[in-house]
PDB file of C-alpha atoms in Angstrom:
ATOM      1  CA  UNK A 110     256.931 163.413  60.531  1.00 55.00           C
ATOM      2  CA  UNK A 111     254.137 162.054  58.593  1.00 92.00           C
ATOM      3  CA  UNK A 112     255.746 158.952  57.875  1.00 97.00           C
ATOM      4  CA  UNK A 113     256.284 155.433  59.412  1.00 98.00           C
ATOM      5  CA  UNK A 114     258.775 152.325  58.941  1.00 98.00           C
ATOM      6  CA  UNK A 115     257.235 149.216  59.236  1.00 98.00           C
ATOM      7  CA  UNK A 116     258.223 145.384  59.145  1.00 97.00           C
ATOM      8  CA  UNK A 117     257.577 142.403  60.451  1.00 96.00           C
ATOM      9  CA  UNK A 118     257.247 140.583  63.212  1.00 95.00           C
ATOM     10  CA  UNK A 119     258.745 136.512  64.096  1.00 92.00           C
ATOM     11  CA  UNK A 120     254.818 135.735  64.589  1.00 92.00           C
ATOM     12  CA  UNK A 121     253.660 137.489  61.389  1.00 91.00           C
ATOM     13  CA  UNK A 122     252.567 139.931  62.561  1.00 95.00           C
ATOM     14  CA  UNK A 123     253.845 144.210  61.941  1.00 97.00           C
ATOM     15  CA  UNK A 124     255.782 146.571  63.866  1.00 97.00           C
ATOM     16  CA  UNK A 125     255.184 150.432  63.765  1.00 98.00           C
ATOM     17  CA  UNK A 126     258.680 152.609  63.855  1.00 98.00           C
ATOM     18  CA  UNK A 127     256.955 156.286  65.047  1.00 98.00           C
ATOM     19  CA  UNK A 128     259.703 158.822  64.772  1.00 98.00           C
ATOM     20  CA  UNK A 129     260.190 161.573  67.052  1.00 98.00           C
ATOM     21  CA  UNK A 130     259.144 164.902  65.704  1.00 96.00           C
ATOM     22  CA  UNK A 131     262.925 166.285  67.565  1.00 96.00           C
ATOM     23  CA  UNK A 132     265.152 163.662  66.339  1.00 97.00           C
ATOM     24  CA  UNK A 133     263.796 163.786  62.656  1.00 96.00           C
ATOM     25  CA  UNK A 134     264.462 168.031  63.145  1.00 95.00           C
ATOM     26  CA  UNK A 135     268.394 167.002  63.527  1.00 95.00           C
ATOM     27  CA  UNK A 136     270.758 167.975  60.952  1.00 96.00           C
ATOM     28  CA  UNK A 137     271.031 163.865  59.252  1.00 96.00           C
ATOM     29  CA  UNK A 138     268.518 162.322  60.190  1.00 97.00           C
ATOM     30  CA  UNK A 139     265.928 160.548  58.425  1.00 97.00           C
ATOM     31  CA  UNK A 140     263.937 157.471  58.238  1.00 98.00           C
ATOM     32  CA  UNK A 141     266.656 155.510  56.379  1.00 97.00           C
ATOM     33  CA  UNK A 142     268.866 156.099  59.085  1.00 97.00           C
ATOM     34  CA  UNK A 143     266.156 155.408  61.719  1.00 98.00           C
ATOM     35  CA  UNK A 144     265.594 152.204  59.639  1.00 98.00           C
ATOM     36  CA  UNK A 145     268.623 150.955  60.003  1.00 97.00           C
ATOM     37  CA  UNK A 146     268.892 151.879  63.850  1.00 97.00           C
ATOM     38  CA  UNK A 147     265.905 150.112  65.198  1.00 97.00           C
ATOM     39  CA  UNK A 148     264.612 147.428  62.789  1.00 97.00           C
ATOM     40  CA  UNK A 149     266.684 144.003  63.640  1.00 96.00           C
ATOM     41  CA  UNK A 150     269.191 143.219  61.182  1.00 95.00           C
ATOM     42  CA  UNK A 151     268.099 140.771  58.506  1.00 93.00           C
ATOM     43  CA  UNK A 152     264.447 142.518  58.446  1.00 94.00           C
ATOM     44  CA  UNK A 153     262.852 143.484  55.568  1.00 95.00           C
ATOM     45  CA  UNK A 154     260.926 146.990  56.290  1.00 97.00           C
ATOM     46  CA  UNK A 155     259.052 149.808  54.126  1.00 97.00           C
ATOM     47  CA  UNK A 156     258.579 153.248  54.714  1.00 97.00           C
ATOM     48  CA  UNK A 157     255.030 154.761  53.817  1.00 97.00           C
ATOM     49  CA  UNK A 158     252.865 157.253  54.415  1.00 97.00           C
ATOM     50  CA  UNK A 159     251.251 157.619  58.157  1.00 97.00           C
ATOM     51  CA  UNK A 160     247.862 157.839  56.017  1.00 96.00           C
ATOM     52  CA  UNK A 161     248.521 154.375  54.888  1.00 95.00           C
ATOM     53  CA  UNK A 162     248.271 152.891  58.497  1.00 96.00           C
ATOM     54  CA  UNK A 163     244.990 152.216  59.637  1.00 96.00           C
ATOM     55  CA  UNK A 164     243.955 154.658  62.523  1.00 95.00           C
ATOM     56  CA  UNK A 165     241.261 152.110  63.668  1.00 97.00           C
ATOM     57  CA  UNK A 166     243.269 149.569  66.461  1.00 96.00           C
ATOM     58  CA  UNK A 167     240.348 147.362  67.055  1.00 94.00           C
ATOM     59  CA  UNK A 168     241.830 144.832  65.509  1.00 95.00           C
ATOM     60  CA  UNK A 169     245.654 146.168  65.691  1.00 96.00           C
ATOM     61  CA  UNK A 170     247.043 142.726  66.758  1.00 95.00           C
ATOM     62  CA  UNK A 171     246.120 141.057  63.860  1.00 95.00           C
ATOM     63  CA  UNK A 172     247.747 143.102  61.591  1.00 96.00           C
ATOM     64  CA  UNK A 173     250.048 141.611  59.034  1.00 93.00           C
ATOM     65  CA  UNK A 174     253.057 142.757  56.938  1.00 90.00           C
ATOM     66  CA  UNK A 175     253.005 142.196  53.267  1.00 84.00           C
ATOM     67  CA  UNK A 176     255.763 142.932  51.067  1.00 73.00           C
TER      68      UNK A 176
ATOM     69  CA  UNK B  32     320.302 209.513  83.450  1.00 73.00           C
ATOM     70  CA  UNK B  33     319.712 207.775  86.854  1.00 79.00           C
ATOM     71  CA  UNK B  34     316.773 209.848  88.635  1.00 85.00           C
ATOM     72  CA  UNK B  35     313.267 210.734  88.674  1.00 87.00           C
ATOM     73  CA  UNK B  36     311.402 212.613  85.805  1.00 86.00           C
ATOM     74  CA  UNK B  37     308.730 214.798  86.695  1.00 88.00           C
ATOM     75  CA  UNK B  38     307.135 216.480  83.503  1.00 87.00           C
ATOM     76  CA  UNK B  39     303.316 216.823  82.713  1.00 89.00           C
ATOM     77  CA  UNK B  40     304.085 215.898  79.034  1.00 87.00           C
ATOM     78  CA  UNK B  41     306.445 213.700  77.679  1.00 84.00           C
ATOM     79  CA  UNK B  42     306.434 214.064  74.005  1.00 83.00           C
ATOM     80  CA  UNK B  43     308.464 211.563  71.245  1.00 81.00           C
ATOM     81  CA  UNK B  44     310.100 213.370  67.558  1.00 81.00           C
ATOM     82  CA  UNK B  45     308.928 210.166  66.009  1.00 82.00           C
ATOM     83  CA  UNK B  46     305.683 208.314  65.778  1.00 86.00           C
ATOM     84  CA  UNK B  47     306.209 205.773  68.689  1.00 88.00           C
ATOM     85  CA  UNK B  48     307.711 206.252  72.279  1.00 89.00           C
ATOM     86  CA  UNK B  49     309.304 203.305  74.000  1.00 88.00           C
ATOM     87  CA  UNK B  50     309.961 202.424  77.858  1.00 86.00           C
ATOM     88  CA  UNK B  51     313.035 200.202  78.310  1.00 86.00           C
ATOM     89  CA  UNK B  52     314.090 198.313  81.287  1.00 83.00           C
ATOM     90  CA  UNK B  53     317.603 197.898  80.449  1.00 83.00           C
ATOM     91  CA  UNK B  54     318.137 197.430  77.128  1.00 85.00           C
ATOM     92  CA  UNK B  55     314.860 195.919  76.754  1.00 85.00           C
ATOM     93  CA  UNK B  56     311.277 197.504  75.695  1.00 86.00           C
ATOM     94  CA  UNK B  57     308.800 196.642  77.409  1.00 84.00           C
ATOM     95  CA  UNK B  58     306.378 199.575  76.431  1.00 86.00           C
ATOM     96  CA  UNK B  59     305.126 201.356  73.821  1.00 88.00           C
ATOM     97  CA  UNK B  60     302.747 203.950  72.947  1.00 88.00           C
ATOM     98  CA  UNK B  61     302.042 205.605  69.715  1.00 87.00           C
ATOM     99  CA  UNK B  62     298.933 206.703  68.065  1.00 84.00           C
ATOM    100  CA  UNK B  63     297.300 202.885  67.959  1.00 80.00           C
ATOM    101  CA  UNK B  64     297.123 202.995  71.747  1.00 81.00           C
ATOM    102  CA  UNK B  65     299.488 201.180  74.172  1.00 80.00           C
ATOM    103  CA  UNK B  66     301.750 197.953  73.659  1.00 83.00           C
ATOM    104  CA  UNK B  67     302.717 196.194  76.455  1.00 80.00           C
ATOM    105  CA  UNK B  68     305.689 193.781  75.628  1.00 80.00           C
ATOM    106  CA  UNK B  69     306.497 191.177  78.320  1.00 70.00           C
ATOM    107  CA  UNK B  70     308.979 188.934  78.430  1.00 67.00           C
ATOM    108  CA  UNK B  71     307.637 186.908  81.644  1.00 66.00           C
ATOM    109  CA  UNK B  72     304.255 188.311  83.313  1.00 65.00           C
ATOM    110  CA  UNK B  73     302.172 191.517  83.068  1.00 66.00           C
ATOM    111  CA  UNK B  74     301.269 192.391  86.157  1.00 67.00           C
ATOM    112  CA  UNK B  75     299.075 195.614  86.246  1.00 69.00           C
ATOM    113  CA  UNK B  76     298.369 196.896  90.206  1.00 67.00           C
ATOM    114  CA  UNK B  77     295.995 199.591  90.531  1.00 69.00           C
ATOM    115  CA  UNK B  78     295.687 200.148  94.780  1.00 70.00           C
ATOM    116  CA  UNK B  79     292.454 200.507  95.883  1.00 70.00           C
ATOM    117  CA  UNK B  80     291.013 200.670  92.240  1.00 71.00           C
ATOM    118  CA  UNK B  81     290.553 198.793  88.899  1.00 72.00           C
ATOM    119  CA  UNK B  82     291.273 198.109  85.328  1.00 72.00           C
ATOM    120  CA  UNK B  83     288.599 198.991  82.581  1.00 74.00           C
ATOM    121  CA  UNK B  84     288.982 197.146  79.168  1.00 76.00           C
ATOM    122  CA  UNK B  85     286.411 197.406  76.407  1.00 79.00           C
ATOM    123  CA  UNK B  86     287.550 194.072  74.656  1.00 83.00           C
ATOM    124  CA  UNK B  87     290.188 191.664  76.774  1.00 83.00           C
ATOM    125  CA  UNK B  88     291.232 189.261  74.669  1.00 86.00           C
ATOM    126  CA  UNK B  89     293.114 186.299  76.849  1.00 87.00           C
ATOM    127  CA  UNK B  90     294.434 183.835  74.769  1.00 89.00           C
ATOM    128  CA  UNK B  91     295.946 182.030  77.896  1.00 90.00           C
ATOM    129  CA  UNK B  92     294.895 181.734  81.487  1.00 92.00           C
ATOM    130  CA  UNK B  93     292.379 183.785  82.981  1.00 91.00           C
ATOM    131  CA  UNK B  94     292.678 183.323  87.338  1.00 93.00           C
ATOM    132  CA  UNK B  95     290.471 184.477  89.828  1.00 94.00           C
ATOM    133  CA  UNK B  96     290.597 184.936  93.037  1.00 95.00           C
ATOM    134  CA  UNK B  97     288.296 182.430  94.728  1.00 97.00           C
ATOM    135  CA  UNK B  98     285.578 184.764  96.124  1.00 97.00           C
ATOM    136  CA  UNK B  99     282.728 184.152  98.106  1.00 97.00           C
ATOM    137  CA  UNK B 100     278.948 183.324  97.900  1.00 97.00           C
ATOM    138  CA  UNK B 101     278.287 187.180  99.318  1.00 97.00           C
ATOM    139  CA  UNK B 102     281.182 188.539  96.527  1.00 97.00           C
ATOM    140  CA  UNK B 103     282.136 185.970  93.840  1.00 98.00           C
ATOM    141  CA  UNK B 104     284.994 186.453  91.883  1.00 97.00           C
ATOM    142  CA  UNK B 105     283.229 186.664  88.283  1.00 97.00           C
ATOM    143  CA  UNK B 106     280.233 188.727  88.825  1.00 96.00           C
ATOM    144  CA  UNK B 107     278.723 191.972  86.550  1.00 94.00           C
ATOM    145  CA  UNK B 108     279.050 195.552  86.819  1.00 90.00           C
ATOM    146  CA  UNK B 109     276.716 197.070  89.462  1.00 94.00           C
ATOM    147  CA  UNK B 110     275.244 193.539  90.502  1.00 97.00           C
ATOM    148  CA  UNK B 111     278.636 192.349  92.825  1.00 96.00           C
ATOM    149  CA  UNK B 112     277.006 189.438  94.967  1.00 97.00           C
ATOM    150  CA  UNK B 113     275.560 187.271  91.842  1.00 98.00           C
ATOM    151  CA  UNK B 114     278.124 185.436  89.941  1.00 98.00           C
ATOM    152  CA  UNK B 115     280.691 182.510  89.658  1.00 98.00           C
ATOM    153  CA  UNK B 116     282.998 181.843  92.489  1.00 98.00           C
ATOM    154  CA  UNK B 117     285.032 178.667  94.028  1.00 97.00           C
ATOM    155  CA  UNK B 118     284.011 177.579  96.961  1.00 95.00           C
ATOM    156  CA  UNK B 119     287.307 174.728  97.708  1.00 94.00           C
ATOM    157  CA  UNK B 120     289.371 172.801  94.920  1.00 93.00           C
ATOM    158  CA  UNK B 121     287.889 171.418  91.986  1.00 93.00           C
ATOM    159  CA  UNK B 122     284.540 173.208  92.865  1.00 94.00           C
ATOM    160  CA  UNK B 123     282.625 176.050  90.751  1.00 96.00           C
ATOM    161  CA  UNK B 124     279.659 177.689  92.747  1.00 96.00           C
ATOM    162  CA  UNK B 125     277.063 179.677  91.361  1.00 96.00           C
ATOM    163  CA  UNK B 126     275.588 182.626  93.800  1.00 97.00           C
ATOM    164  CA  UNK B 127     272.602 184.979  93.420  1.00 95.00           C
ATOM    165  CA  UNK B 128     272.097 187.249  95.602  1.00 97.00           C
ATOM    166  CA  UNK B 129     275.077 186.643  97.966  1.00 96.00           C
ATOM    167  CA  UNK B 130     273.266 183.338  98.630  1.00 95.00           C
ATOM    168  CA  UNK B 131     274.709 179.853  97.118  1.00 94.00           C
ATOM    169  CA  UNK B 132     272.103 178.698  94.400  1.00 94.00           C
ATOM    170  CA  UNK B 133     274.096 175.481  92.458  1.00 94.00           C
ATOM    171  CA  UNK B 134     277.590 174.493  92.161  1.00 94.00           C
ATOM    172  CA  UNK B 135     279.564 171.563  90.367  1.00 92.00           C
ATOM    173  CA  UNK B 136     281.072 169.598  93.357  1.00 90.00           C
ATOM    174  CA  UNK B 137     284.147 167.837  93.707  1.00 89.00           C
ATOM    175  CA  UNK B 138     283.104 164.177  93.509  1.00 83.00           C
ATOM    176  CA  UNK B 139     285.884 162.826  90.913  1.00 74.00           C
ATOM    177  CA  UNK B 140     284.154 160.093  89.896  1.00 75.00           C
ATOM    178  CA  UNK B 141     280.201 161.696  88.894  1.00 75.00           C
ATOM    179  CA  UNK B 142     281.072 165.440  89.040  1.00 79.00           C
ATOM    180  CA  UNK B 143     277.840 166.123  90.522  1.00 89.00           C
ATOM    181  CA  UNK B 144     275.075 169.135  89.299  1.00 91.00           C
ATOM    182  CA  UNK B 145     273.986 170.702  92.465  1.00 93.00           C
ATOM    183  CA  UNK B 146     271.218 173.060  92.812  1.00 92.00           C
ATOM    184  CA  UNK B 147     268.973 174.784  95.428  1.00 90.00           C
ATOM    185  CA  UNK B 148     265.297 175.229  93.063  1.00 88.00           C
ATOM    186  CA  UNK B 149     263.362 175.738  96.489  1.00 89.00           C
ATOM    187  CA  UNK B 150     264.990 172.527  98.152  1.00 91.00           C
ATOM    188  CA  UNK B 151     266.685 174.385 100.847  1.00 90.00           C
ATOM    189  CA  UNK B 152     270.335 174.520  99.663  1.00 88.00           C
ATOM    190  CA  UNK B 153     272.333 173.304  96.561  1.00 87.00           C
ATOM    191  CA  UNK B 154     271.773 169.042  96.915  1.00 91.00           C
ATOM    192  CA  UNK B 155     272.684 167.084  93.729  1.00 91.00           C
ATOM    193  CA  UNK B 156     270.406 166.647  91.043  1.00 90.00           C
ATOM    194  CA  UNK B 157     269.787 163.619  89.264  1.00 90.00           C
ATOM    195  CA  UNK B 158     268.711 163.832  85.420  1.00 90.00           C
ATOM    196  CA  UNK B 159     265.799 162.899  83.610  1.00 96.00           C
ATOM    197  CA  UNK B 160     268.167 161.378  80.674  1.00 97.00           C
ATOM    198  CA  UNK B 161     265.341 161.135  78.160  1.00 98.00           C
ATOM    199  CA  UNK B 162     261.296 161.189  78.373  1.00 98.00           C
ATOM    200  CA  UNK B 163     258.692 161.163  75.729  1.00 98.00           C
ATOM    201  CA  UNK B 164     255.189 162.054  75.943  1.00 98.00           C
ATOM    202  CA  UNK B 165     253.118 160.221  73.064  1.00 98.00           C
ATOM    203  CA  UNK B 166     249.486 158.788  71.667  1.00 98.00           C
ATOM    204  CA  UNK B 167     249.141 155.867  71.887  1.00 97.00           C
ATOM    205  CA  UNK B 168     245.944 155.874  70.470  1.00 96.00           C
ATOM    206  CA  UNK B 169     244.692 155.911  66.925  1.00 96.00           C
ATOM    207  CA  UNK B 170     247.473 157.791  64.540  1.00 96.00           C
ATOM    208  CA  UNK B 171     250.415 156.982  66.696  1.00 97.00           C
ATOM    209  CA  UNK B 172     252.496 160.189  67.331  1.00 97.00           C
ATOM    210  CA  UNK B 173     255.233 161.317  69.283  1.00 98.00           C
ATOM    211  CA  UNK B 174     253.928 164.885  71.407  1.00 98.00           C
ATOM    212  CA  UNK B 175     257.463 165.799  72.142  1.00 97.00           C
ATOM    213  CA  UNK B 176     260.344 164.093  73.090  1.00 98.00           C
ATOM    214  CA  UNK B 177     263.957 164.545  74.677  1.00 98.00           C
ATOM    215  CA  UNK B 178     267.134 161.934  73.597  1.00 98.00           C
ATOM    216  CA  UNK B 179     264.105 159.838  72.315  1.00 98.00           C
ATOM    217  CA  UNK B 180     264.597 158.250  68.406  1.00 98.00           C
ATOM    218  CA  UNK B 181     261.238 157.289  68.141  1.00 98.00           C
ATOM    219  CA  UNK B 182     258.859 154.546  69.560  1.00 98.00           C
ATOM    220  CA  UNK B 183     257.964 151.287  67.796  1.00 98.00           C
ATOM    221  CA  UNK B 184     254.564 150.369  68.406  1.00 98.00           C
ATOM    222  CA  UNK B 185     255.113 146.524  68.921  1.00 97.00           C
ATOM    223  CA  UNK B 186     250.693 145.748  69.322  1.00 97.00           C
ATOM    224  CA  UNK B 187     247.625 147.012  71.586  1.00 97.00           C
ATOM    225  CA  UNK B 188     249.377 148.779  74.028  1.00 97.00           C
ATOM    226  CA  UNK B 189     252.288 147.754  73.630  1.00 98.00           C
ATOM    227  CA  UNK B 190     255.436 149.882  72.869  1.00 98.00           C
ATOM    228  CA  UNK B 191     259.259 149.961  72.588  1.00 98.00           C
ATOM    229  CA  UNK B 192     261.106 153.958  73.657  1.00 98.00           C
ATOM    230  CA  UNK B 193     264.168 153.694  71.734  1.00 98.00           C
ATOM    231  CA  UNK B 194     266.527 156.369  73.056  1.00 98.00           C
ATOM    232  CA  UNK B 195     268.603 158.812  70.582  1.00 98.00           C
ATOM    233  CA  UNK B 196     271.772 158.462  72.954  1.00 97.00           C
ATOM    234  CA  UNK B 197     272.034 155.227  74.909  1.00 98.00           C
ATOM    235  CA  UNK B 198     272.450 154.762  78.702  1.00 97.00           C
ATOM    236  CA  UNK B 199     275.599 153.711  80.457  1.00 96.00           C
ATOM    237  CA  UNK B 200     273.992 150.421  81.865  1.00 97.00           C
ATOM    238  CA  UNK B 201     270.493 148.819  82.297  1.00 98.00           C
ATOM    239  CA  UNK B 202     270.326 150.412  85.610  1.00 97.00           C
ATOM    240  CA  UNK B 203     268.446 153.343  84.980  1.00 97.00           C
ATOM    241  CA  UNK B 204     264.935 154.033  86.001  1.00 98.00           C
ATOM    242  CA  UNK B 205     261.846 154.142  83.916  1.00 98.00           C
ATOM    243  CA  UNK B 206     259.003 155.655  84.721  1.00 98.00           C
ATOM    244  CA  UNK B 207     255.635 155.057  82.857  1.00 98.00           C
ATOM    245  CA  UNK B 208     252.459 156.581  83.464  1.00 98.00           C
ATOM    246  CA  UNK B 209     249.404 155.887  81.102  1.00 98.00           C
ATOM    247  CA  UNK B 210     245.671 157.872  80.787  1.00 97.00           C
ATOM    248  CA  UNK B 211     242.705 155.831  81.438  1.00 95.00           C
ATOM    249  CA  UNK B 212     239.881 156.356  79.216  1.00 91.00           C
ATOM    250  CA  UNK B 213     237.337 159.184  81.330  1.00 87.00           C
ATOM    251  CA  UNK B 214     234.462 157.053  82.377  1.00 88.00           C
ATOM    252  CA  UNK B 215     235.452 153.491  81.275  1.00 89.00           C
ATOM    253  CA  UNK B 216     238.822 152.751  82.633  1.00 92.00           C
ATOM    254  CA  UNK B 217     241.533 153.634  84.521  1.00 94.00           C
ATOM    255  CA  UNK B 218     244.822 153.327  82.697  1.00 96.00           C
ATOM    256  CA  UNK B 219     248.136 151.973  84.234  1.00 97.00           C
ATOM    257  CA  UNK B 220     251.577 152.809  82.540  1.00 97.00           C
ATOM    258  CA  UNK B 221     254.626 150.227  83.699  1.00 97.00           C
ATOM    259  CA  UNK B 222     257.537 148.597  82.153  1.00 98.00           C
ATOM    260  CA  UNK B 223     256.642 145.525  79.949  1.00 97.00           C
ATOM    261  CA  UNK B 224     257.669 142.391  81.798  1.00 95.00           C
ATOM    262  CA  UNK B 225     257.349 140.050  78.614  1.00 95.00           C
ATOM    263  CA  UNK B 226     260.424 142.203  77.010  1.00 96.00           C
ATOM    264  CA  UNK B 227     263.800 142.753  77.909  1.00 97.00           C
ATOM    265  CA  UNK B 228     265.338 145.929  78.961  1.00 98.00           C
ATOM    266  CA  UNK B 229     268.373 147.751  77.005  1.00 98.00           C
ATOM    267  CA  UNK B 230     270.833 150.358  77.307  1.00 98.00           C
ATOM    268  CA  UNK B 231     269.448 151.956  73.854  1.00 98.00           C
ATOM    269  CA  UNK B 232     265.707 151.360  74.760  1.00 98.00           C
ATOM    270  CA  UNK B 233     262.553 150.624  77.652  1.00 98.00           C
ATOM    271  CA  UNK B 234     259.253 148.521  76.442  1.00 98.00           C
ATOM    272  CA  UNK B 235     256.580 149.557  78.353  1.00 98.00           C
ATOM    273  CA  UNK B 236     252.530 148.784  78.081  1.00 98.00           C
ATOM    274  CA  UNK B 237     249.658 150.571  79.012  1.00 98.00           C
ATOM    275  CA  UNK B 238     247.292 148.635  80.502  1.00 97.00           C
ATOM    276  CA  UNK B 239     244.059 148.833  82.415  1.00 96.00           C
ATOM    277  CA  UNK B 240     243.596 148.770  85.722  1.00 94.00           C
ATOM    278  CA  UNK B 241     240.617 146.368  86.168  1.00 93.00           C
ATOM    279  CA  UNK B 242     241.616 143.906  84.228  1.00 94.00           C
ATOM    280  CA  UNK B 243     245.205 144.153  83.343  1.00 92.00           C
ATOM    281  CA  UNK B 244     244.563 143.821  79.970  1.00 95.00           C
ATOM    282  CA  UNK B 245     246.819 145.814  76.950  1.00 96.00           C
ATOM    283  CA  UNK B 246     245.048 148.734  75.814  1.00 97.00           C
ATOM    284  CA  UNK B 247     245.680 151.945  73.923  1.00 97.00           C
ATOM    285  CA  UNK B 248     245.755 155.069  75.798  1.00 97.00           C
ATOM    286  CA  UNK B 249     245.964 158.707  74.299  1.00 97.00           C
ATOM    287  CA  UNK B 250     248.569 159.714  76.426  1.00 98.00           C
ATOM    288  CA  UNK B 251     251.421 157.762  77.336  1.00 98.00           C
ATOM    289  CA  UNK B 252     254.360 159.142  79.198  1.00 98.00           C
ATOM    290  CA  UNK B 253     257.729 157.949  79.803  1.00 98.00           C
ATOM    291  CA  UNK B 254     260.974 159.024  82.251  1.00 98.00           C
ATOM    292  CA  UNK B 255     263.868 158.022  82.088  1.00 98.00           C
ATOM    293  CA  UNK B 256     266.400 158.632  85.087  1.00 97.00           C
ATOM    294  CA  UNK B 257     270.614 157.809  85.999  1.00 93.00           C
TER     295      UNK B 257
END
């Protein structure tokens, strides 16, 4: 619930993975497993905190992934 | 001793009295209560009354008769016209009220769901097969959610629903609605033509309405129907 996966985009820039509050309540399920559901194969991607993604979205297209 | 045996007590020397048909028992009571051993059906006809059983355990087939809306076959003590009946082959109806309210019909190939819900009579129903209602706004969260995963949020208003259980085909309908901002904007919710459509998930963007532009709304909600 209060966490996020994120990785990155062809262009450089970041996708947000924002899980649902229901699916994470299922017996199994966790971020690993949504990890490896919706990021593309081949993709690098981190889990962290929601608190460690910026709540400001003036500027949310130029966000970048770092590793 | 062929005959007929008229006694107001019949009482057995040991603990267990048997009824044979021929050489064969197919009764017995004793102080457990009554045994009924069959060697094809039991057939139990009470005219113009009925059985009572506190537990009835059926570990085979259960038939009914095939009732009617006004008297279904599988109703509840004391409430006769509400219940389960069968209105023609392959066909379950539901009554309340001695009045049809939903049934299963007999279309082989969908099974349809039918129900009345203040339509007028039982008409198939057509599921919402997943929706989520989400900010888009500031701390992205998911409000609540139904055979939704999660939602990736791809840039300014601009999202992917990723569905827990995927769709038979890409021919399912998605609808999108998106809230303006009160006194700057109005907000327009549709499916994102710059992405591609899947059986496991919808992009959408919320955009506004004067200028078409991507922007974030607060509340973003999506349908998903097949």
């Amino acid at each position: 619930m209060n966490q996020r996966i994120i990785y990155p985009t062809d262009d450089g820039g970041v996708k947000i993975i924002v899980p649902a509050p229901a699916w994470l309540a299922e017996e199994g399920n966790t971020m690993e497993v949504l990890a490896q559901e919706i990021v593309p194969a081949g993709k690098s991607f981190k889990i962290v905190d929601v608190a460690d993604i910026p709540s400001d979205r003036t500027f949310r297209n130029a966000w970048e992934y770092t590793a | 001793m062929a005959g007929t045996i008229i006694a107001d007590t019949i009482q057995a020397t040991s603990q267990q009295i048997s009824l044979n048909v021929g050489n064969t028992t197919i009764l017995t009571a004793s102080s457990t209560g009554l045994t009924l051993i069959p060697t094809t059906n039991v057939n139990i006809n009470i005219a113009n009354s009925s059985a009572t059983f506190t537990t009835a355990n059926i570990t085979g087939v259960a038939t009914f008769s095939t009732g009617t809306a006004a008297l279904p076959s599988i109703t509840t003590a004391g409430d006769p016209d509400t219940g389960i009946y069968f209105p023609s082959a392959n066909t379950i109806g539901f009554t309340r009220g001695g009045v049809e309210v939903g049934r299963f019909d007999s279309n082989s190939a969908n099974a349809n769901f039918q129900f009345n819900s203040g339509y007028g009579s039982s008409a198939t129903a057509y599921g919402c097969r997943a929706w989520v209602n989400f900010n888009g706004s500031g701390t992205v969260a998911i409000r609540g959610s139904g055979n939704v995963s999660s939602i990736t949020d791809n840039s300014t208003g601009d999202y992917t629903v990723n569905f827990t259980t995927a769709m038979p085909d890409v021919n399912y309908s998605g609808v999108v609605t998106a809230k303006g901002v009160a006194g700057t904007l109005q907000g327009i919710g549709t499916e994102n033509h710059d992405a591609t459509r899947s059986t496991s998930a919808l992009p959408v963007v919320s955009v506004r309405r004067d200028t078409g532009s991507g922007f974030d709304s607060t509340q973003v909600n999506v349908a998903i129907f097949r």
